[in-house]
């Protein structure tokens, strides 16, 4: 059934960091070749760090994309597949309510710990939230920015090779912060781009009783919106599926959810 | 009589949280199908959280609408009908005069308490006031924003399923704060939209001596304003009723109140 | 004589709060029907609070008008005529040189005291000055604003009914602060609007030796300005009268004062 | 001779407050009827305060005018001629290097002392500098503004009558600070407005050897600038005289000084 | 092979300051006459300081250029070739997470130490990051700016001759900070300006198996972009080379990297 | 030779304040009549203060001009030639890394010390840097501004006559700070204004072997730039001379320096 399917898609990891684990708790559904490209780029950087000559090395990769497109899960997935002895997640959820100074200390300590391991991965998740960014003003913590920027540029000490994976859904903000040039490379994590991809996700989740029912749902969405682009992120989609299943009319509830979503986005940008 | 009627409309709740209780002290008058839709959406989210697979889950719902439209009462009503063992209200009134840091600690403690219960509802009322928002500047507490944003995004620990209900009358501000994407769904709480709805409220409150008198009042308002849209929230309306009843000419006082109100709104937006 | 007349107009109050007392030390001259309307609205709200059902109630009324129009004296007058056991004035003069935090504590304590009385009136005078508002910037204390806003919205505890009277000469600022919707109702306190009203004030003050002399003065002002609108507040007018009486030529000095005043206002707005 | 003349113009005061004394150390030269008007207005307010009925009273007068026009000397002169038992000067020079909080305490203490005397005058000199105003930003101390504004509005306690004299050369700033309405009246202190007035000052100072020489100088200035308006304040003028007298060619040096001054002003505003 | 080549290009320095050492760990490839000019200008300043008459002297040189153009390596190289007894690097990486005050103390101490040596070089690397500059706002630490500006202008005490080398990729910011006039001279560090220069770098790094393969790669880039200007800095280029070598198809990966890079820049500025 | 010439131009001063001494260590070359005018104006003010009647006096003079035009050396020179018993330099270099509060205390102490001497000169060098001015924002220390402004306006106590010399290359900033009116007079320190003046400086420095060589250099500059205005300050020029002399081709290096300089300025303003 639906719930069971959700469980199965989820991969088993060799390393048991709880937070990273939770980040990919929904599994990675391969609904598009983009997903493979992202995972491959991650592996290339892991190889660069692992095999780099000399006994110190630094490489960094930025994953950017709209809200709910799957950035955190993909970064966590890459990090855990490295099998590096030191894998750590720096995320806003880990620092709720801490002062600027305490956050800086905590982040710095995470790097100092990484420096003690021959091979390390640090995931900095939702970096713009860690920097307390908000577009009103705009405001953010400049101390945190300076600390993070410098740590991302700093060559590790001898004996340590470090890969930094960073996620954000505010790439243009990082550009204004002159943070982009701190990373060796970057890659985009897009929304679902076709109803075919939507259908793949519904299939993977075993949503509704049959492939026919799922196909009917997709056709119904297309008919009602006149659009073939779902413009939705995998995270938001999975949440919509979860809510819909408790409705009295699951199919209608989910179609409504998608139609509202597509129309809202359309009004926003047109 | 009038006062007695006010008492009767008010539902009895199984749970006795005083603050939530006070928030619905005026009862819920079903003057429009919107009210049912809002309550139904609340129930759907309660089901999603209650039945979600795995032993941890998070869902969140935003209620937005103009000042005095009934948001707090509706959110409180949904929360109390859940019958979840942990139901708590986070509201500006609970934090008067506290420093930013103390507020953050208090809010965080509320979440930590919720995390100890298998099923919890937290109502964050008037979130823009909690964040100390004011359009002049604009100003707000970024520390509070970051703390609240992150708590709303944070998956509860194992053993806890949590529903977050949030109210605001500044939806566009939350958008600028990039808070909207933190919620799974949202729903609007509108003003009274017709004189028929106004009549329903007057009937429910048993205002004046007879249905004829109430109808006369409504017609009088239409005649004097040439409008069939009262453009008033249920909270403001109930306050106008309360003041009018102590006047020497109750009917005239209330009609004046509504006419002034409708004209003021018209001047504002035309 | 002049000074004696000033004394007589002043009403005797049953309650002896010194500050409120001082606020109406110039008495209330009924130079216009507006004054009666304002006092009547005040009484209506006193009745609403006194008779409200249940054992807790909150109502609030805003008096707004230009500088020196008599707001403080009118609010103080309403408060003292309530004969409520708890009547208190929160005014900038009471908090000179205190820090933000101390002011917040003091204001909060005033409300906590009110909550202990079955019937209370709190006058918040010149609320924009209490909030340290200044249009340059603009600047104000957001902590004070948040505390005052929330206290004005907070239902008193069981056993307490509270009326809040607020004065301001910056109504548009309160609107930008989203403070207006915190009040149940509002009423304007205007300037003197005709030379007839001016004559009434001169008569009440027994200014100069005879009614003829006073009439001569008013005609002289009209002749020199070509205007029938004095555009002056009662407070400013009484101050002008006070200074003029020590001049060698009282009549000329006062006419000059009014002419300068009317011309200055004209230049400002034309 | 010149230096001696400077000494003689200076009046002898009955009260020996050193600071106020120093402020009029250059004496008051009556080069224009404006000077008499200002001094007369000051006396009128002294009478109002001295004779005001009841045992408490407050009155305030603002002297405003361009830099170096003589405001401080005139306010000090009015204050000292009152012969009130308490006469005090609040000036920026008295508070150099003090923190905001210390300044507020010092100013408040000055008022508290005044409240202990039956008749008091407080001179607040260069109020915009006391408030730490600077047009860049603009910036100023809002705490100081709020304290000073409220002290200027606060009725003294029983047994005290208080006159407040305030000087500024930034009247428009006080308007933006909503400080103007805090004063009962205001009067301007202008620049020298004709070469005749300039001649009067030169005569009073016995500048150069003879009336003919002084006249020659004035004519020379008119010839070289084509202007009959010196556009200079008495303070600036006296400083120019002082420097010129140590030149090898006194007459030429002073003419140059005036010509440069008039041309500089012209370029500024044309 | 590739990795070995990287090692060989790196010069051996007489002085063993670890940080400066690390800064030139990639060696200096002479891919353009610009590189020689920069090194020569550095030597000229070293001579000026070494030979300056009197026993105190100060000279300063600014190296500016786009991100990753090789500024840090060149400044470090000049500093180490001076063979001065005191050579020190002030860089953001050395001050991560320190407070403004601590940074100022640390920088000042570095200068105080330099003052004790007869001949000193201080490299201030990425000065805009040290000053915590970010264009959003813009924000920066004014205390740090004032301290650094004054230290760069301050003549050393007797017995000390000091050369200051400064790098930045935000020259226009230094101009707005009025820092440019603090330096005696400045020189630009540009991007690679032709495919010939790119070829030189590939040759120096012994990238791919043969000169023919490298030439093929360069031609392929020109064909795919239609451009002969690589618009890339040496640092960014070396990073691209490092990543590409771990790909399954090294040649394709590197060509893709360059094509993406050139197109991205083109879109940015056209 | 060159170095020796530099030494000889430097005058010997009677007073040995080290800092002031260092400020004129390059000597004063009289390359233009402006230099004499400035020194003469300084002497006039020294006379005014020395001979002023009464036992207290204050006078102040502002020297303003572009970066490197020689302001500090000229102010120091005037101060030292006064032969007053108290001569002190307040400069940014003396306060590196101090907090706002410490700087204010230090500056105030300098004035308090001056007040103890019958005749004093205080040089406030680069006043805009002392005030921590930076055009980005703009930002500056308002506390420092208020302290310095008030100290510059404050009459010294009995027994003290004080001359204040102030330098700035941001005159327009002082105007916005309302600081100009605090000074009795001001004078500009310009750039070199003709190639003849440049030739005079080269002669005074005995640059190159012969007058012919120097003349050739000047002609070469004119030929290459087509300009007869060097647009350079004496300080910048002397630095250029110093660097050039260590080049292999001194003449070419210096001509290049001047040509670059003139072209850079031209591009800036055209
Ligand atoms: N192909 C996929 N890529 C990413 N996530 C996937 C994929 N398939 C399934 N998922 C699931 O979708 C969810 C993606 O959520 P995730 O938090 O990673 O999104 P996000 O882009 O980081 O969101 P946000 O912008 O809010 O930070 C996860 O629960 C993950 O397990
Ligand atoms: N259908 C209804 N929906 C909501 N409130 C109702 C309804 N019927 C009656 N009420 C009463 O109306 C009042 C609504 O006030 P409430 O404080 O909830 O409004 P609000 O929108 O939260 O106001 P604010 O914008 O000031 O926060 C409550 O007293 C509630 O008991
Ligand atoms: N009808 C009246 N209404 C109000 N005040 C009156 C009236 N008649 C006489 N007065 C006297 O006029 C004065 C009004 O001053 P008050 O301080 O109330 O004005 P205000 O509007 O509060 O001024 P501000 O804008 O400066 O706060 C008081 O002294 C009061 O006694
Ligand atoms: N008629 C006059 N009015 C004012 N001051 C006069 C007059 N005649 C002579 N003086 C002298 O001129 C000087 C005026 O200086 P004062 O400090 O009062 O000017 P100011 O307007 O306060 O200057 P600032 O704008 O700098 O504060 C004093 O020394 C005073 O003694
Ligand atoms: N000719 C060269 N000039 C400079 N660096 C070179 C040169 N040849 C090879 N390199 C190597 O290239 C890299 C240049 O990186 P460097 O950190 O100096 O660049 P940068 O301009 O300071 O970067 P950023 O703008 O990020 O501070 C170094 O590893 C250096 O060893
Ligand atoms: N005629 C002159 N006037 C001023 N300085 C001269 C003159 N002749 C030679 N010098 C020398 O030129 C240098 C001028 O430098 P100075 O520091 O005074 O310039 P500045 O205008 O204060 O610079 P900055 O704008 O950077 O503060 C000093 O070394 C001084 O000895
Ligand atoms: Mg994420
Ligand atoms: Mg509410
Ligand atoms: Mg008032
Ligand atoms: Mg003055
Ligand atoms: Mg660098
Ligand atoms: Mg200087």
mmCIF file of N, CA, C and O in Angstrom, chain C residues 22-83:
data_model
loop_
_atom_site.group_PDB
_atom_site.id
_atom_site.type_symbol
_atom_site.label_atom_id
_atom_site.label_comp_id
_atom_site.label_asym_id
_atom_site.label_seq_id
_atom_site.Cartn_x
_atom_site.Cartn_y
_atom_site.Cartn_z
ATOM 1 N N UNK C 22 -4.744 67.495 37.327
ATOM 2 C CA UNK C 22 -3.965 68.560 36.692
ATOM 3 C C UNK C 22 -4.296 68.665 35.206
ATOM 4 O O UNK C 22 -4.314 69.751 34.634
ATOM 5 N N UNK C 23 -4.593 67.523 34.586
ATOM 6 C CA UNK C 23 -4.842 67.517 33.140
ATOM 7 C C UNK C 23 -6.078 68.323 32.759
ATOM 8 O O UNK C 23 -6.191 68.818 31.644
ATOM 9 N N UNK C 24 -7.040 68.432 33.684
ATOM 10 C CA UNK C 24 -8.231 69.224 33.367
ATOM 11 C C UNK C 24 -8.268 70.518 34.175
ATOM 12 O O UNK C 24 -9.323 71.127 34.350
ATOM 13 N N UNK C 25 -7.097 70.937 34.651
ATOM 14 C CA UNK C 25 -7.041 72.117 35.508
ATOM 15 C C UNK C 25 -7.574 73.369 34.811
ATOM 16 O O UNK C 25 -7.977 74.323 35.451
ATOM 17 N N UNK C 26 -7.588 73.382 33.500
ATOM 18 C CA UNK C 26 -8.136 74.534 32.789
ATOM 19 C C UNK C 26 -9.651 74.431 32.608
ATOM 20 O O UNK C 26 -10.265 75.316 32.022
ATOM 21 N N UNK C 27 -10.243 73.360 33.124
ATOM 22 C CA UNK C 27 -11.688 73.190 32.984
ATOM 23 C C UNK C 27 -12.087 72.770 31.576
ATOM 24 O O UNK C 27 -11.248 72.669 30.686
ATOM 25 N N UNK C 28 -13.371 72.475 31.400
ATOM 26 C CA UNK C 28 -13.888 72.118 30.078
ATOM 27 C C UNK C 28 -14.917 73.180 29.695
ATOM 28 O O UNK C 28 -16.002 73.262 30.294
ATOM 29 N N UNK C 29 -14.572 74.004 28.748
ATOM 30 C CA UNK C 29 -15.503 75.022 28.254
ATOM 31 C C UNK C 29 -16.323 74.401 27.117
ATOM 32 O O UNK C 29 -15.745 73.861 26.179
ATOM 33 N N UNK C 30 -17.657 74.487 27.199
ATOM 34 C CA UNK C 30 -18.486 73.839 26.172
ATOM 35 C C UNK C 30 -18.744 74.818 25.022
ATOM 36 O O UNK C 30 -19.857 75.302 24.843
ATOM 37 N N UNK C 31 -17.707 75.065 24.245
ATOM 38 C CA UNK C 31 -17.798 76.072 23.181
ATOM 39 C C UNK C 31 -18.407 75.511 21.893
ATOM 40 O O UNK C 31 -18.578 76.241 20.922
ATOM 41 N N UNK C 32 -18.717 74.194 21.865
ATOM 42 C CA UNK C 32 -19.222 73.573 20.629
ATOM 43 C C UNK C 32 -19.960 72.276 20.957
ATOM 44 O O UNK C 32 -19.622 71.595 21.946
ATOM 45 N N UNK C 33 -20.954 71.900 20.141
ATOM 46 C CA UNK C 33 -21.644 70.625 20.386
ATOM 47 C C UNK C 33 -20.713 69.417 20.288
ATOM 48 O O UNK C 33 -20.985 68.368 20.868
ATOM 49 N N UNK C 34 -19.591 69.555 19.561
ATOM 50 C CA UNK C 34 -18.628 68.447 19.485
ATOM 51 C C UNK C 34 -18.218 67.976 20.874
ATOM 52 O O UNK C 34 -18.011 66.784 21.111
ATOM 53 N N UNK C 35 -18.019 68.952 21.749
ATOM 54 C CA UNK C 35 -17.559 68.617 23.101
ATOM 55 C C UNK C 35 -18.561 67.684 23.785
ATOM 56 O O UNK C 35 -18.173 66.690 24.411
ATOM 57 N N UNK C 36 -19.856 67.977 23.608
ATOM 58 C CA UNK C 36 -20.873 67.111 24.207
ATOM 59 C C UNK C 36 -20.854 65.715 23.583
ATOM 60 O O UNK C 36 -20.966 64.712 24.293
ATOM 61 N N UNK C 37 -20.715 65.657 22.263
ATOM 62 C CA UNK C 37 -20.679 64.348 21.591
ATOM 63 C C UNK C 37 -19.540 63.483 22.130
ATOM 64 O O UNK C 37 -19.705 62.282 22.340
ATOM 65 N N UNK C 38 -18.387 64.117 22.294
ATOM 66 C CA UNK C 38 -17.223 63.361 22.790
ATOM 67 C C UNK C 38 -17.497 62.838 24.199
ATOM 68 O O UNK C 38 -17.265 61.668 24.506
ATOM 69 N N UNK C 39 -18.006 63.714 25.046
ATOM 70 C CA UNK C 39 -18.276 63.291 26.430
ATOM 71 C C UNK C 39 -19.349 62.189 26.444
ATOM 72 O O UNK C 39 -19.253 61.230 27.231
ATOM 73 N N UNK C 40 -20.350 62.288 25.547
ATOM 74 C CA UNK C 40 -21.417 61.282 25.502
ATOM 75 C C UNK C 40 -20.880 59.915 25.059
ATOM 76 O O UNK C 40 -21.222 58.877 25.618
ATOM 77 N N UNK C 41 -20.002 59.931 24.038
ATOM 78 C CA UNK C 41 -19.404 58.673 23.575
ATOM 79 C C UNK C 41 -18.603 58.028 24.712
ATOM 80 O O UNK C 41 -18.610 56.804 24.870
ATOM 81 N N UNK C 42 -17.911 58.848 25.457
ATOM 82 C CA UNK C 42 -17.167 58.345 26.611
ATOM 83 C C UNK C 42 -18.095 57.646 27.594
ATOM 84 O O UNK C 42 -17.813 56.542 28.073
ATOM 85 N N UNK C 43 -19.251 58.284 27.849
ATOM 86 C CA UNK C 43 -20.195 57.685 28.799
ATOM 87 C C UNK C 43 -20.731 56.351 28.290
ATOM 88 O O UNK C 43 -20.918 55.407 29.067
ATOM 89 N N UNK C 44 -21.006 56.268 26.986
ATOM 90 C CA UNK C 44 -21.515 55.021 26.400
ATOM 91 C C UNK C 44 -20.532 53.870 26.650
ATOM 92 O O UNK C 44 -20.925 52.760 27.030
ATOM 93 N N UNK C 45 -19.247 54.148 26.456
ATOM 94 C CA UNK C 45 -18.248 53.095 26.677
ATOM 95 C C UNK C 45 -18.128 52.751 28.164
ATOM 96 O O UNK C 45 -17.899 51.592 28.520
ATOM 97 N N UNK C 46 -18.296 53.740 29.020
ATOM 98 C CA UNK C 46 -18.269 53.444 30.459
ATOM 99 C C UNK C 46 -19.426 52.496 30.810
ATOM 100 O O UNK C 46 -19.246 51.518 31.546
ATOM 101 N N UNK C 47 -20.601 52.778 30.226
ATOM 102 C CA UNK C 47 -21.739 51.895 30.486
ATOM 103 C C UNK C 47 -21.470 50.487 29.974
ATOM 104 O O UNK C 47 -21.761 49.504 30.650
ATOM 105 N N UNK C 48 -20.925 50.396 28.714
ATOM 106 C CA UNK C 48 -20.644 49.074 28.137
ATOM 107 C C UNK C 48 -19.772 48.246 29.064
ATOM 108 O O UNK C 48 -20.012 47.058 29.289
ATOM 109 N N UNK C 49 -18.734 48.878 29.595
ATOM 110 C CA UNK C 49 -17.820 48.151 30.463
ATOM 111 C C UNK C 49 -18.475 47.822 31.794
ATOM 112 O O UNK C 49 -18.401 46.686 32.286
ATOM 113 N N UNK C 50 -19.161 48.812 32.362
ATOM 114 C CA UNK C 50 -19.783 48.592 33.685
ATOM 115 C C UNK C 50 -20.797 47.448 33.625
ATOM 116 O O UNK C 50 -20.807 46.578 34.486
ATOM 117 N N UNK C 51 -21.615 47.413 32.572
ATOM 118 C CA UNK C 51 -22.718 46.456 32.531
ATOM 119 C C UNK C 51 -22.404 45.174 31.760
ATOM 120 O O UNK C 51 -23.264 44.303 31.648
ATOM 121 N N UNK C 52 -21.172 45.050 31.212
ATOM 122 C CA UNK C 52 -20.936 43.888 30.345
ATOM 123 C C UNK C 52 -21.141 42.581 31.097
ATOM 124 O O UNK C 52 -20.732 42.439 32.245
ATOM 125 N N UNK C 53 -21.758 41.626 30.416
ATOM 126 C CA UNK C 53 -22.066 40.328 31.029
ATOM 127 C C UNK C 53 -20.782 39.522 31.208
ATOM 128 O O UNK C 53 -19.771 39.791 30.585
ATOM 129 N N UNK C 54 -20.841 38.488 31.998
ATOM 130 C CA UNK C 54 -19.633 37.732 32.317
ATOM 131 C C UNK C 54 -18.853 38.565 33.319
ATOM 132 O O UNK C 54 -19.167 39.728 33.567
ATOM 133 N N UNK C 55 -17.768 38.022 33.872
ATOM 134 C CA UNK C 55 -17.045 38.799 34.878
ATOM 135 C C UNK C 55 -15.726 39.348 34.341
ATOM 136 O O UNK C 55 -14.830 39.690 35.074
ATOM 137 N N UNK C 56 -15.564 39.372 33.031
ATOM 138 C CA UNK C 56 -14.375 39.987 32.430
ATOM 139 C C UNK C 56 -14.802 40.732 31.160
ATOM 140 O O UNK C 56 -15.701 40.279 30.440
ATOM 141 N N UNK C 57 -14.200 41.880 30.894
ATOM 142 C CA UNK C 57 -14.572 42.638 29.699
ATOM 143 C C UNK C 57 -13.482 43.645 29.378
ATOM 144 O O UNK C 57 -12.741 44.099 30.258
ATOM 145 N N UNK C 58 -13.368 43.969 28.088
ATOM 146 C CA UNK C 58 -12.400 44.957 27.633
ATOM 147 C C UNK C 58 -13.064 45.856 26.593
ATOM 148 O O UNK C 58 -13.764 45.359 25.707
ATOM 149 N N UNK C 59 -12.880 47.169 26.718
ATOM 150 C CA UNK C 59 -13.315 48.064 25.646
ATOM 151 C C UNK C 59 -12.306 49.193 25.570
ATOM 152 O O UNK C 59 -11.625 49.514 26.556
ATOM 153 N N UNK C 60 -12.170 49.772 24.367
ATOM 154 C CA UNK C 60 -11.171 50.824 24.223
ATOM 155 C C UNK C 60 -11.649 51.877 23.237
ATOM 156 O O UNK C 60 -12.341 51.566 22.266
ATOM 157 N N UNK C 61 -11.271 53.130 23.500
ATOM 158 C CA UNK C 61 -11.729 54.264 22.703
ATOM 159 C C UNK C 61 -10.547 55.187 22.435
ATOM 160 O O UNK C 61 -9.794 55.516 23.353
ATOM 161 N N UNK C 62 -10.395 55.599 21.175
ATOM 162 C CA UNK C 62 -9.282 56.478 20.794
ATOM 163 C C UNK C 62 -9.778 57.901 20.562
ATOM 164 O O UNK C 62 -10.718 58.117 19.792
ATOM 165 N N UNK C 63 -9.147 58.900 21.209
ATOM 166 C CA UNK C 63 -9.430 60.310 20.943
ATOM 167 C C UNK C 63 -8.264 60.884 20.149
ATOM 168 O O UNK C 63 -7.137 60.930 20.660
ATOM 169 N N UNK C 64 -8.536 61.336 18.926
ATOM 170 C CA UNK C 64 -7.436 61.881 18.124
ATOM 171 C C UNK C 64 -7.788 63.281 17.642
ATOM 172 O O UNK C 64 -8.964 63.619 17.445
ATOM 173 N N UNK C 65 -6.767 64.102 17.463
ATOM 174 C CA UNK C 65 -6.997 65.467 16.988
ATOM 175 C C UNK C 65 -5.695 66.224 16.970
ATOM 176 O O UNK C 65 -4.682 65.749 17.507
ATOM 177 N N UNK C 66 -5.691 67.416 16.361
ATOM 178 C CA UNK C 66 -4.449 68.171 16.217
ATOM 179 C C UNK C 66 -3.892 68.652 17.567
ATOM 180 O O UNK C 66 -4.586 68.591 18.587
ATOM 181 N N UNK C 67 -2.641 69.109 17.545
ATOM 182 C CA UNK C 67 -1.948 69.543 18.764
ATOM 183 C C UNK C 67 -2.746 70.627 19.480
ATOM 184 O O UNK C 67 -3.190 71.591 18.863
ATOM 185 N N UNK C 68 -2.913 70.462 20.779
ATOM 186 C CA UNK C 68 -3.553 71.488 21.591
ATOM 187 C C UNK C 68 -5.052 71.591 21.427
ATOM 188 O O UNK C 68 -5.660 72.601 21.787
ATOM 189 N N UNK C 69 -5.721 70.535 20.910
ATOM 190 C CA UNK C 69 -7.163 70.619 20.677
ATOM 191 C C UNK C 69 -7.979 70.239 21.909
ATOM 192 O O UNK C 69 -9.209 70.343 21.892
ATOM 193 N N UNK C 70 -7.323 69.778 22.960
ATOM 194 C CA UNK C 70 -8.050 69.464 24.191
ATOM 195 C C UNK C 70 -8.226 67.989 24.490
ATOM 196 O O UNK C 70 -9.006 67.610 25.351
ATOM 197 N N UNK C 71 -7.462 67.122 23.800
ATOM 198 C CA UNK C 71 -7.616 65.669 23.948
ATOM 199 C C UNK C 71 -7.387 65.177 25.381
ATOM 200 O O UNK C 71 -8.173 64.405 25.921
ATOM 201 N N UNK C 72 -6.276 65.625 25.949
ATOM 202 C CA UNK C 72 -5.929 65.138 27.286
ATOM 203 C C UNK C 72 -6.990 65.530 28.302
ATOM 204 O O UNK C 72 -7.427 64.701 29.121
ATOM 205 N N UNK C 73 -7.432 66.780 28.252
ATOM 206 C CA UNK C 73 -8.435 67.243 29.213
ATOM 207 C C UNK C 73 -9.734 66.458 29.067
ATOM 208 O O UNK C 73 -10.352 66.069 30.060
ATOM 209 N N UNK C 74 -10.134 66.167 27.819
ATOM 210 C CA UNK C 74 -11.379 65.439 27.610
ATOM 211 C C UNK C 74 -11.269 63.988 28.081
ATOM 212 O O UNK C 74 -12.190 63.478 28.734
ATOM 213 N N UNK C 75 -10.174 63.330 27.751
ATOM 214 C CA UNK C 75 -9.998 61.942 28.190
ATOM 215 C C UNK C 75 -9.968 61.870 29.715
ATOM 216 O O UNK C 75 -10.597 61.000 30.326
ATOM 217 N N UNK C 76 -9.263 62.804 30.327
ATOM 218 C CA UNK C 76 -9.186 62.828 31.787
ATOM 219 C C UNK C 76 -10.573 63.063 32.377
ATOM 220 O O UNK C 76 -10.959 62.430 33.375
ATOM 221 N N UNK C 77 -11.323 63.947 31.760
ATOM 222 C CA UNK C 77 -12.666 64.259 32.244
ATOM 223 C C UNK C 77 -13.567 63.027 32.199
ATOM 224 O O UNK C 77 -14.268 62.721 33.169
ATOM 225 N N UNK C 78 -13.549 62.304 31.063
ATOM 226 C CA UNK C 78 -14.348 61.077 30.942
ATOM 227 C C UNK C 78 -13.940 60.069 32.013
ATOM 228 O O UNK C 78 -14.782 59.481 32.692
ATOM 229 N N UNK C 79 -12.627 59.893 32.161
ATOM 230 C CA UNK C 79 -12.111 58.907 33.112
ATOM 231 C C UNK C 79 -12.588 59.222 34.535
ATOM 232 O O UNK C 79 -13.026 58.339 35.271
ATOM 233 N N UNK C 80 -12.522 60.497 34.910
ATOM 234 C CA UNK C 80 -12.881 60.849 36.278
ATOM 235 C C UNK C 80 -14.385 60.764 36.505
ATOM 236 O O UNK C 80 -14.833 60.479 37.621
ATOM 237 N N UNK C 81 -15.181 61.010 35.471
ATOM 238 C CA UNK C 81 -16.635 60.936 35.646
ATOM 239 C C UNK C 81 -17.151 59.502 35.736
ATOM 240 O O UNK C 81 -18.317 59.290 36.069
ATOM 241 N N UNK C 82 -16.307 58.520 35.420
ATOM 242 C CA UNK C 82 -16.738 57.125 35.484
ATOM 243 C C UNK C 82 -17.012 56.688 36.927
ATOM 244 O O UNK C 82 -17.798 55.793 37.174
ATOM 245 N N UNK C 83 -16.334 57.352 37.856
ATOM 246 C CA UNK C 83 -16.410 56.930 39.261
ATOM 247 C C UNK C 83 -15.982 55.475 39.460
ATOM 248 O O UNK C 83 -16.381 54.850 40.431
#
